[in-house]
CSV table of C-alpha atoms in Angstrom, one decimal:
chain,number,residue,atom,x,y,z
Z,25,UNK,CA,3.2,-25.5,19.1
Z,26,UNK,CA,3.3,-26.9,15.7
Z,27,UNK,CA,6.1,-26.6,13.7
Z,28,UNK,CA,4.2,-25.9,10.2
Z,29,UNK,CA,2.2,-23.6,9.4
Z,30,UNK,CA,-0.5,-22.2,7.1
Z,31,UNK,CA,-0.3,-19.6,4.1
Z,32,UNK,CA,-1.8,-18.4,0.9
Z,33,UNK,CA,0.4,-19.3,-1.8
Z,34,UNK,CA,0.9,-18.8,-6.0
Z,35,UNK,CA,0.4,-21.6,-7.5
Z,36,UNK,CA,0.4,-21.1,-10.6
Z,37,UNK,CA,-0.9,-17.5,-13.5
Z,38,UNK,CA,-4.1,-16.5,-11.7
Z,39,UNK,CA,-4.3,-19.1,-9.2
Z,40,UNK,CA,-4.1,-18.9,-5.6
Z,41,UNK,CA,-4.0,-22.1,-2.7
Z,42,UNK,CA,-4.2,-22.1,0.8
Z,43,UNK,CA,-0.5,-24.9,1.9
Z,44,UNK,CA,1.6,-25.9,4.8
Z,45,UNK,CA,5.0,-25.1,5.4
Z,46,UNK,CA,7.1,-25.3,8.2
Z,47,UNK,CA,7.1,-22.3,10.8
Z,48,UNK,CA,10.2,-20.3,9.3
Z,49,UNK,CA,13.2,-19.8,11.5
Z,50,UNK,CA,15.4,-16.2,12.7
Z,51,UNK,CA,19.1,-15.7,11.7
Z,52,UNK,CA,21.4,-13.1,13.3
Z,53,UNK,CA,19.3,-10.1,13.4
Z,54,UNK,CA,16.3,-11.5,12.0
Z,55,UNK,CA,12.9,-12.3,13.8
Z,56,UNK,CA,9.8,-14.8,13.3
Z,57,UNK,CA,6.2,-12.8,14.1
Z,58,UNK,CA,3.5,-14.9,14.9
Z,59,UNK,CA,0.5,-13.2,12.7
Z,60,UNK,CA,-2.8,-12.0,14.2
Z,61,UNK,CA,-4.1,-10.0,11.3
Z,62,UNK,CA,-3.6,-9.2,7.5
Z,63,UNK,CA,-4.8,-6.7,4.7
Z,64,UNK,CA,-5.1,-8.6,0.6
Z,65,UNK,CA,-3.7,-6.2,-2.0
Z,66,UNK,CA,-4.5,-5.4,-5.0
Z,67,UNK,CA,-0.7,-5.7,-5.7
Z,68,UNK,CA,-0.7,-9.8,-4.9
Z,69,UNK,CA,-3.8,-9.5,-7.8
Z,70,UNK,CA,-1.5,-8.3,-10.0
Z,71,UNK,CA,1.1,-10.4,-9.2
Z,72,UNK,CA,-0.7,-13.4,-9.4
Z,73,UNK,CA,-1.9,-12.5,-12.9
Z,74,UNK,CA,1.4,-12.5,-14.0
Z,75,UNK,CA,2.6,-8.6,-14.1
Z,76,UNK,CA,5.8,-9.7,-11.3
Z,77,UNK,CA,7.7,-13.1,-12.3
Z,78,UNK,CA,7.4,-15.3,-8.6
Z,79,UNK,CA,8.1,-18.7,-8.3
Z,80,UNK,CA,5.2,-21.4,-8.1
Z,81,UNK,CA,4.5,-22.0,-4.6
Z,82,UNK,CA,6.2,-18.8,-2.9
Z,83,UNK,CA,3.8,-17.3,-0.3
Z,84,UNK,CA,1.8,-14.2,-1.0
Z,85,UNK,CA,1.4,-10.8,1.5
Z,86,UNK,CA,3.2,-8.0,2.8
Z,87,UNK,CA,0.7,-6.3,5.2
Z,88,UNK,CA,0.7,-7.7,8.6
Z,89,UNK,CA,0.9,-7.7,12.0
Z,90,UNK,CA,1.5,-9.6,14.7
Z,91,UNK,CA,3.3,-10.5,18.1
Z,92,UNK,CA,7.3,-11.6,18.0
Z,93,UNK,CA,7.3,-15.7,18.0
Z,94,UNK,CA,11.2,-15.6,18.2
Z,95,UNK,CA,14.3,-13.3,17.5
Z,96,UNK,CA,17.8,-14.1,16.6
Z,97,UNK,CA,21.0,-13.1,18.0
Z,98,UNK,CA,22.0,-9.2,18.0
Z,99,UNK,CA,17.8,-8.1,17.9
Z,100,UNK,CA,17.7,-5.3,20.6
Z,101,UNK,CA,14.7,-3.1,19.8
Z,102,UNK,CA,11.9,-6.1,20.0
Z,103,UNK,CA,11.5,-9.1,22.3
Z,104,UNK,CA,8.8,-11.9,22.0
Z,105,UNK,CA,5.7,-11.8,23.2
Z,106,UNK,CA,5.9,-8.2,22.0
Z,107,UNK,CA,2.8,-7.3,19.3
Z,108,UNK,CA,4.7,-5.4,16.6
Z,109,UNK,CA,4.2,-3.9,12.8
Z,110,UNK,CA,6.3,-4.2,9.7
Z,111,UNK,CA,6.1,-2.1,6.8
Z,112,UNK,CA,5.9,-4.0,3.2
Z,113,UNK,CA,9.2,-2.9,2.6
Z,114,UNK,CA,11.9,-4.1,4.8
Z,115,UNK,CA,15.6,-2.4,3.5
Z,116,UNK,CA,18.8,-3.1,5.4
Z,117,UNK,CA,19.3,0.7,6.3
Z,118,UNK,CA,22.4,0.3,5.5
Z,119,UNK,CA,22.9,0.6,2.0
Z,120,UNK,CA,24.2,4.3,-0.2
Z,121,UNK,CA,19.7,4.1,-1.1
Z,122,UNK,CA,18.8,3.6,2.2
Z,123,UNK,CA,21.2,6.4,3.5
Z,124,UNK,CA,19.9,9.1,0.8
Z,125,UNK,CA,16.2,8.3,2.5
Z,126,UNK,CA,15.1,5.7,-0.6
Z,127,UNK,CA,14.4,3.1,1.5
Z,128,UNK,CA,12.1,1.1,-1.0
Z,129,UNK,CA,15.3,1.3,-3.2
Z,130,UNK,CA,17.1,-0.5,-1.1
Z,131,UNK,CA,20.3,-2.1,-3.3
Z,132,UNK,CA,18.4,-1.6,-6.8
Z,133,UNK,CA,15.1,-0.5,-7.9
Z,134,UNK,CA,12.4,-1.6,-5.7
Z,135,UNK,CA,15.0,-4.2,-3.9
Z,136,UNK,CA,13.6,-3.5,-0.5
Z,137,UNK,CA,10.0,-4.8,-1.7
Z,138,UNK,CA,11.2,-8.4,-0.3
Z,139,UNK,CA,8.1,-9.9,0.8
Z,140,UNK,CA,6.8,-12.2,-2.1
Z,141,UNK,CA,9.3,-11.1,-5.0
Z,142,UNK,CA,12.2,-12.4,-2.9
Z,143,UNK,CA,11.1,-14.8,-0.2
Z,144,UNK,CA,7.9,-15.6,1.0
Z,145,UNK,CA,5.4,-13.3,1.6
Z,146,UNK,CA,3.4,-12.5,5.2
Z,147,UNK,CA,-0.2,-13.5,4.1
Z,148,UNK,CA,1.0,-16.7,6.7
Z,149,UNK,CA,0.3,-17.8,10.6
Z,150,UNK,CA,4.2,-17.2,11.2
Z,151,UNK,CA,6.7,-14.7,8.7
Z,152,UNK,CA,9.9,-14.0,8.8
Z,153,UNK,CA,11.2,-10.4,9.1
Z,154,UNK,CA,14.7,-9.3,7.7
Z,155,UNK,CA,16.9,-6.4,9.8
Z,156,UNK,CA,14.5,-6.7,12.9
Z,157,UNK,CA,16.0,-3.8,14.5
Z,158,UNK,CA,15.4,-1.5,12.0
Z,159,UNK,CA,12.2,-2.7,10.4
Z,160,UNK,CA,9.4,-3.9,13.5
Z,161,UNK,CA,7.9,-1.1,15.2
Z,162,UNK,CA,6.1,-2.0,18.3
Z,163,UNK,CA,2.3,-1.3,18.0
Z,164,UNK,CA,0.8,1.2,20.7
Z,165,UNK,CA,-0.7,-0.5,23.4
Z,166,UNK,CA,-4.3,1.4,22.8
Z,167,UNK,CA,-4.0,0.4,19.1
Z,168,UNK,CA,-5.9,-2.7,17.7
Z,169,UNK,CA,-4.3,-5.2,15.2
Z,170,UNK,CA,-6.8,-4.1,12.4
Z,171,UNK,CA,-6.1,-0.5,12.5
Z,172,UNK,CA,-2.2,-0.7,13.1
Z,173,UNK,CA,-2.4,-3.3,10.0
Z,174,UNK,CA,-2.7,-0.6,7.9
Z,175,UNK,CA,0.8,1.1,8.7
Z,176,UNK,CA,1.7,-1.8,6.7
Z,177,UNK,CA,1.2,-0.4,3.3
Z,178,UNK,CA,-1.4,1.5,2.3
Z,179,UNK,CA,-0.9,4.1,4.5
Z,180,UNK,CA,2.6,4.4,4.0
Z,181,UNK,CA,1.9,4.1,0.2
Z,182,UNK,CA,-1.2,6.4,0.1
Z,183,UNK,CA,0.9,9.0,2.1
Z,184,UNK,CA,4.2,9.1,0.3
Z,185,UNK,CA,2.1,10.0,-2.8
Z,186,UNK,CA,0.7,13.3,-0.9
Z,187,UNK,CA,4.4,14.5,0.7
Z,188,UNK,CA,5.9,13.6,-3.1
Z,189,UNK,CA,3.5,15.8,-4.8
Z,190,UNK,CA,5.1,18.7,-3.3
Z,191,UNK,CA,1.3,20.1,-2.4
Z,192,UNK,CA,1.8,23.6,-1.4
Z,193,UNK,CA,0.1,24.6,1.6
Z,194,UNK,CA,-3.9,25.3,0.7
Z,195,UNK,CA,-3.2,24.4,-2.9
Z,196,UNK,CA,-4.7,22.0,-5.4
Z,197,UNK,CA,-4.9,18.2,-5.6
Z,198,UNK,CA,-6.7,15.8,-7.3
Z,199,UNK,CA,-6.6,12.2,-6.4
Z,200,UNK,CA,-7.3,9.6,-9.4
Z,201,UNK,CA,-8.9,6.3,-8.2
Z,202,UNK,CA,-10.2,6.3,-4.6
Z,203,UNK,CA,-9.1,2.3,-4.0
Z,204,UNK,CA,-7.5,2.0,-0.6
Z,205,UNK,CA,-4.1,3.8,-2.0
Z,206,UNK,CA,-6.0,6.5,-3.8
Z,207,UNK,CA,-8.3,6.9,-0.7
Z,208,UNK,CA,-5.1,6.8,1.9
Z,209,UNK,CA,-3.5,9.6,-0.8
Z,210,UNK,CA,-6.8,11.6,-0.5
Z,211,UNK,CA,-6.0,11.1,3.6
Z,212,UNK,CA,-2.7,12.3,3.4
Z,213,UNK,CA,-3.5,15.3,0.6
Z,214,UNK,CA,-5.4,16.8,3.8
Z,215,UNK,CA,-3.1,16.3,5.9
Z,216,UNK,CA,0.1,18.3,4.2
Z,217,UNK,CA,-2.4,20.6,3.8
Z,218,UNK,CA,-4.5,20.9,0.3
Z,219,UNK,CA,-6.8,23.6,0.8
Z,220,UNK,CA,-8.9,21.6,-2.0
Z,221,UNK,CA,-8.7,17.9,-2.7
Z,222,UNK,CA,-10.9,16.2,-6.1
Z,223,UNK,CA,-11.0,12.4,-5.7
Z,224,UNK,CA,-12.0,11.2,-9.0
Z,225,UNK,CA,-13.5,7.6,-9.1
Z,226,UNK,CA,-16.3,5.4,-11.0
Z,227,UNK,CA,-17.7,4.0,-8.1
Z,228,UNK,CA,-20.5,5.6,-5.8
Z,229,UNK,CA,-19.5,4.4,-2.5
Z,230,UNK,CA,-15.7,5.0,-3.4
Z,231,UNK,CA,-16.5,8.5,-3.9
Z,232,UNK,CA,-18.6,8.5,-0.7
Z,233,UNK,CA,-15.5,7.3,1.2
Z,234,UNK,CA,-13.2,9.9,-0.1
Z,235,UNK,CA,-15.6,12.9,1.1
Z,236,UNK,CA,-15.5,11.0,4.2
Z,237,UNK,CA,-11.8,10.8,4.3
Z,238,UNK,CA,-11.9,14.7,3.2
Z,239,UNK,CA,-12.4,15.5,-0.8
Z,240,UNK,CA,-14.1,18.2,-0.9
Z,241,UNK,CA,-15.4,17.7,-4.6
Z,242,UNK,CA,-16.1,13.7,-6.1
Z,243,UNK,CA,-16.2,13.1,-9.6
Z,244,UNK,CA,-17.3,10.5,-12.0
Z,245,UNK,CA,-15.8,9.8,-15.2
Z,246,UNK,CA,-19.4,8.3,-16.2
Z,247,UNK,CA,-20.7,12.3,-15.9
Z,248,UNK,CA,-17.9,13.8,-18.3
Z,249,UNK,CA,-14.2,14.7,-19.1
Z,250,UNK,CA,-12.8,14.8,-15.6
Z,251,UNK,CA,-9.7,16.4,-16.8
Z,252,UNK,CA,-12.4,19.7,-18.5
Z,253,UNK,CA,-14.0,20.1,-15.0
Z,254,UNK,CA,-10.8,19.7,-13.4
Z,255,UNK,CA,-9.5,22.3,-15.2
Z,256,UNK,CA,-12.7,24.7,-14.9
Z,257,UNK,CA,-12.8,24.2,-11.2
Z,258,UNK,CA,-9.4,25.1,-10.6
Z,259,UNK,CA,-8.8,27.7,-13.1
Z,260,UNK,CA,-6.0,26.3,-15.5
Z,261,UNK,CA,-4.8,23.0,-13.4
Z,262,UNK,CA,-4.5,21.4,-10.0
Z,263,UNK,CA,-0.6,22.3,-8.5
Z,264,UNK,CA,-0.3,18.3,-7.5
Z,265,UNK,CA,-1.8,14.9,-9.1
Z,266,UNK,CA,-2.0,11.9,-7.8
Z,267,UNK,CA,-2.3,8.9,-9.6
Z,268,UNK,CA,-3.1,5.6,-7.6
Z,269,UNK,CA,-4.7,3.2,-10.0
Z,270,UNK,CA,-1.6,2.2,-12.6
Z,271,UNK,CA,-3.3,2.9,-15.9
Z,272,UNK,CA,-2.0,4.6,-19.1
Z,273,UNK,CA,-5.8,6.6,-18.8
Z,274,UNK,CA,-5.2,7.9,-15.3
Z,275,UNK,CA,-1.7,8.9,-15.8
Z,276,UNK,CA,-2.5,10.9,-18.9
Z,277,UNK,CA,-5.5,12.5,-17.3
Z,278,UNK,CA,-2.9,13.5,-14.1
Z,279,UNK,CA,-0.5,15.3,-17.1
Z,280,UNK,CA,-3.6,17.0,-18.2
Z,281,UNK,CA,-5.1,17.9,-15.3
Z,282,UNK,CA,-1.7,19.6,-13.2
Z,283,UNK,CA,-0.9,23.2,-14.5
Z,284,UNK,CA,2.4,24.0,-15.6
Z,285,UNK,CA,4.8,23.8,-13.1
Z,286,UNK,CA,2.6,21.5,-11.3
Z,287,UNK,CA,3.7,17.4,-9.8
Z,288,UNK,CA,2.5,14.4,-11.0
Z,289,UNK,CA,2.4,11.7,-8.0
Z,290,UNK,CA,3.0,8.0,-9.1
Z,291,UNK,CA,1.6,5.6,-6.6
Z,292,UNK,CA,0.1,3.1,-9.1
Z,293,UNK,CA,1.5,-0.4,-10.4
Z,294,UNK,CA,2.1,0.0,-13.5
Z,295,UNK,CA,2.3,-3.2,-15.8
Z,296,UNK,CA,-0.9,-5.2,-16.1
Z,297,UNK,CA,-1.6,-3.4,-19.6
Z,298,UNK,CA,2.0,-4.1,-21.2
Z,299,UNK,CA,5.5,-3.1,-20.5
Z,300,UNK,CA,5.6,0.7,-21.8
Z,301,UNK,CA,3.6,3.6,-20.4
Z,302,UNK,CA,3.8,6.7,-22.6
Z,303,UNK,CA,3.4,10.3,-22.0
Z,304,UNK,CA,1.4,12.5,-24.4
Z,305,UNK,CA,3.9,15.1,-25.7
Z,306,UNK,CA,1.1,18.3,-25.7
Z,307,UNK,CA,0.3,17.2,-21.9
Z,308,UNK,CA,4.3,17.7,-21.1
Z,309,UNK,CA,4.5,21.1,-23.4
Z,310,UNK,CA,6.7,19.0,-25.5
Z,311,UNK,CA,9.0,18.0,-22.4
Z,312,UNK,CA,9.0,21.8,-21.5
Z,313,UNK,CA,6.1,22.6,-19.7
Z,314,UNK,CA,7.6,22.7,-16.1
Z,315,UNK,CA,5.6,19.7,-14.9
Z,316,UNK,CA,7.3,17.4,-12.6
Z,317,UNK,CA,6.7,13.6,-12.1
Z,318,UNK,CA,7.3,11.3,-9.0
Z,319,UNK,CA,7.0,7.5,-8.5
Z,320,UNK,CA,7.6,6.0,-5.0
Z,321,UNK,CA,7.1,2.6,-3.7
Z,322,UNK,CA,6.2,2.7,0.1
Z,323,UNK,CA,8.7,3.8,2.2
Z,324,UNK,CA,9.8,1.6,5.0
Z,325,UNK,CA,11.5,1.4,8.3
Z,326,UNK,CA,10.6,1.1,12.3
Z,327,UNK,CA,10.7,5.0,12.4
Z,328,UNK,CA,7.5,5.8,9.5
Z,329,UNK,CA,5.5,3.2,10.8
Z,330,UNK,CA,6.2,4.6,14.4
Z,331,UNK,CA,4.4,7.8,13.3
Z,332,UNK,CA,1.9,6.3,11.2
Z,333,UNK,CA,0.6,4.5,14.1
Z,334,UNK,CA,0.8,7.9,16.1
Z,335,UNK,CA,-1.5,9.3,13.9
Z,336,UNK,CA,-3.9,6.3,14.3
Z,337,UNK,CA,-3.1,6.2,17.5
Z,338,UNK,CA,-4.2,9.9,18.3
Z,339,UNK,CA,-7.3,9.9,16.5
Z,340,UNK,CA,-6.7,12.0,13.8
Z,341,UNK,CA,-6.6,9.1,11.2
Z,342,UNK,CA,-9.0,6.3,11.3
Z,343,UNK,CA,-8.6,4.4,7.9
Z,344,UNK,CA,-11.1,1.3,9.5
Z,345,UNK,CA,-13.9,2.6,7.1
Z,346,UNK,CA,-12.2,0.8,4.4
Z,347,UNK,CA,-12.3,-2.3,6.0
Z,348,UNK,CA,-15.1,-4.3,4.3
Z,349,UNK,CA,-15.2,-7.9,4.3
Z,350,UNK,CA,-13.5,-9.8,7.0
Z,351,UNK,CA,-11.9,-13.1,6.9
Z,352,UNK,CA,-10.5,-16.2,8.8
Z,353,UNK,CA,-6.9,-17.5,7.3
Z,354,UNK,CA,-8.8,-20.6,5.9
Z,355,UNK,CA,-11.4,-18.5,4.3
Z,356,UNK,CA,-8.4,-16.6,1.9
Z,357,UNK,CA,-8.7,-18.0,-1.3
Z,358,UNK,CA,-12.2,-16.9,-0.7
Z,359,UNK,CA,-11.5,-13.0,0.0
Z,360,UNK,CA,-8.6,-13.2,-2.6
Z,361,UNK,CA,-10.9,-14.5,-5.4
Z,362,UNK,CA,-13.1,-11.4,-4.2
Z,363,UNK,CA,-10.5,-9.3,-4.4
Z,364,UNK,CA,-9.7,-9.9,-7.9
Z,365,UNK,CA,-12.9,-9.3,-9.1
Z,366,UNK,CA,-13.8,-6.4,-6.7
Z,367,UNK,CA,-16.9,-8.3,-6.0
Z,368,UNK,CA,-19.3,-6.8,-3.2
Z,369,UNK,CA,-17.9,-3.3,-3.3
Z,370,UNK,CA,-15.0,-4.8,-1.5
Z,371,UNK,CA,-11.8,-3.0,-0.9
Z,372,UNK,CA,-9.7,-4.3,1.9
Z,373,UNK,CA,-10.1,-7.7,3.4
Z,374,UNK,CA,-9.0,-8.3,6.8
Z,375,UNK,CA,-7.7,-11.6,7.2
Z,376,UNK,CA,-7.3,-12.6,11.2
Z,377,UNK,CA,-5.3,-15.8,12.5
């Protein structure tokens, strides 16, 4: 085996570069996963264009999969040779965040989001995973790389926005921006049990995927005020909103369209249109209106991406459909540069080693 290895890279404010580095090495309680397949986010995008300060050169990616290359002393719950996920956040466990259940918080705000904004990133032949024990879960044996790849983040992501919006059961939702985290939220809105889910999105075949994944009503801002129809479908207000695009326009529309009393869902990254997002004082009855709001990162951990994968697993989610360009590793500058313009209707590349 060699002993470097290949991986996209930032090189510099909106430029990416495929480099070599040498295959990365365990510690005590650490493990090295030799990758086999890998999802582009529209995260690293944003990153790269400068919304998160990373240093020039550090490797980009948290969604991937792959088998265990090596493991370091004290790993118990993995072996090599085994194919395993990780989730894009990889906490400790140990810390007072982690204990409460806010594993993404994991010692500060957003500290256990380590791949990329504190070491290198997966989007690599070989990564290195923190706290093995508690972070790889091993992938179901019926359960192909591409689909368990998507434990990784957007499912995690999509689906923490659905179980923080506190739907009620057969209640309200309505899911702005059906990318892959909007369409995941529009996934997991069915599953906690929305007895009606409105997946709002400018793009046709967007809109076509979320009835797909279960909206029972589409709409295009193009056609009208989303927020008016929203309102007149539901009679006053949706009980939950979910926004999953990280706009100031989006998360105003949420306020507006969620009744009072209602939750407003954070899943988008916030940041590429300046540092303040500001809430419209009518929306929020003047900060009395009874309307809730949420923000999450993905949640990690061995035991949610054990039960993500379940749910793939079983049948009852299949998020493949949004798989729609596919990749070698030395194509990925390619599918990145695609990615950042959202040419060819793409929204998730599969990159495979």
């Amino acid at each position: 085996m060699s002993d470097t290895m290949r991986g996209l890279a930032f090189l510099e404010k909106g430029t990416v570069g495929l480099v070599e580095r040498p295959v990365p090495e365990p510690g005590p309680g650490e493990a090295v996963v030799r990758t086999t397949a890998s999802l582009i986010c529209t995260s690293d995008v944003h990153t790269v264009d400068g919304v998160l300060e990373v240093p020039q050169g550090r490797l980009l990616g948290h969604e991937s999969v792959g088998v265990v290359h090596a493991v370091g002393s004290g790993v118990t719950s993995v072996r090599v040779g085994e194919r395993v996920a990780v989730n894009a956040v990889t906490p400790d466990g140990t810390c007072d965040a982690c204990q409460a259940g806010y594993t993404s918080q994991c010692g500060g705000p957003l500290g256990g989001y380590r791949f990329t904004v504190q070491k290198d990133g997966n989007m690599a032949e070989y990564f290195h995973v923190n706290d093995a024990d508690y972070n790889l879960a091993p992938i179901p044996d019926s359960l192909p790389d591409e689909l368990a790849v998507y434990a990784c983040d957007m499912l995690s992501t999509g689906f923490i926005g659905a179980e923080n919006a506190a739907v009620p059961i057969g209640g309200t939702v309505a899911v702005f921006a059906q990318g892959a985290v909007g369409l995941s939220a529009t996934i997991g809105a069915r599953l906690v049990g929305a007895g009606l889910v409105i997946a709002v999105d400018g793009i046709p075949e967007r809109r076509k995927l979320a009835e797909r994944f279960g909206a029972d009503i589409t709409l295009d801002p193009a056609d009208g005020d989303v927020v008016e129809k929203i309102v007149e479908l539901t009679g006053g207000g949706v009980d939950s909103a979910i926004e999953a695009l990280g706009a100031q326009a989006t998360f105003e529309a949420c306020l507006r369209a969620t009744k009072a009393g209602g939750t407003i869902s954070n899943l988008g990254y916030h940041g590429s249109e300046g540092p303040t997002l500001t809430i419209p004082l009518d929306a929020f009855g003047l900060g009395m209106a009874g309307k809730k709001i949420a923000t999450d990162l993905c949640p990690g951990g061995r035991y949610r991406m054990q039960r993500l994968m379940r749910l793939m697993d079983t049948g009852r989610v299949d998020p493949s459909p949004m798989t729609t360009h596919r990749f070698g590793i030395g194509d990925a500058e390619k599918a990145f540069a695609m990615m950042s313009t959202k040419q060819d209707g793409i929204i998730k590349p599969l990159i495979t080693y």
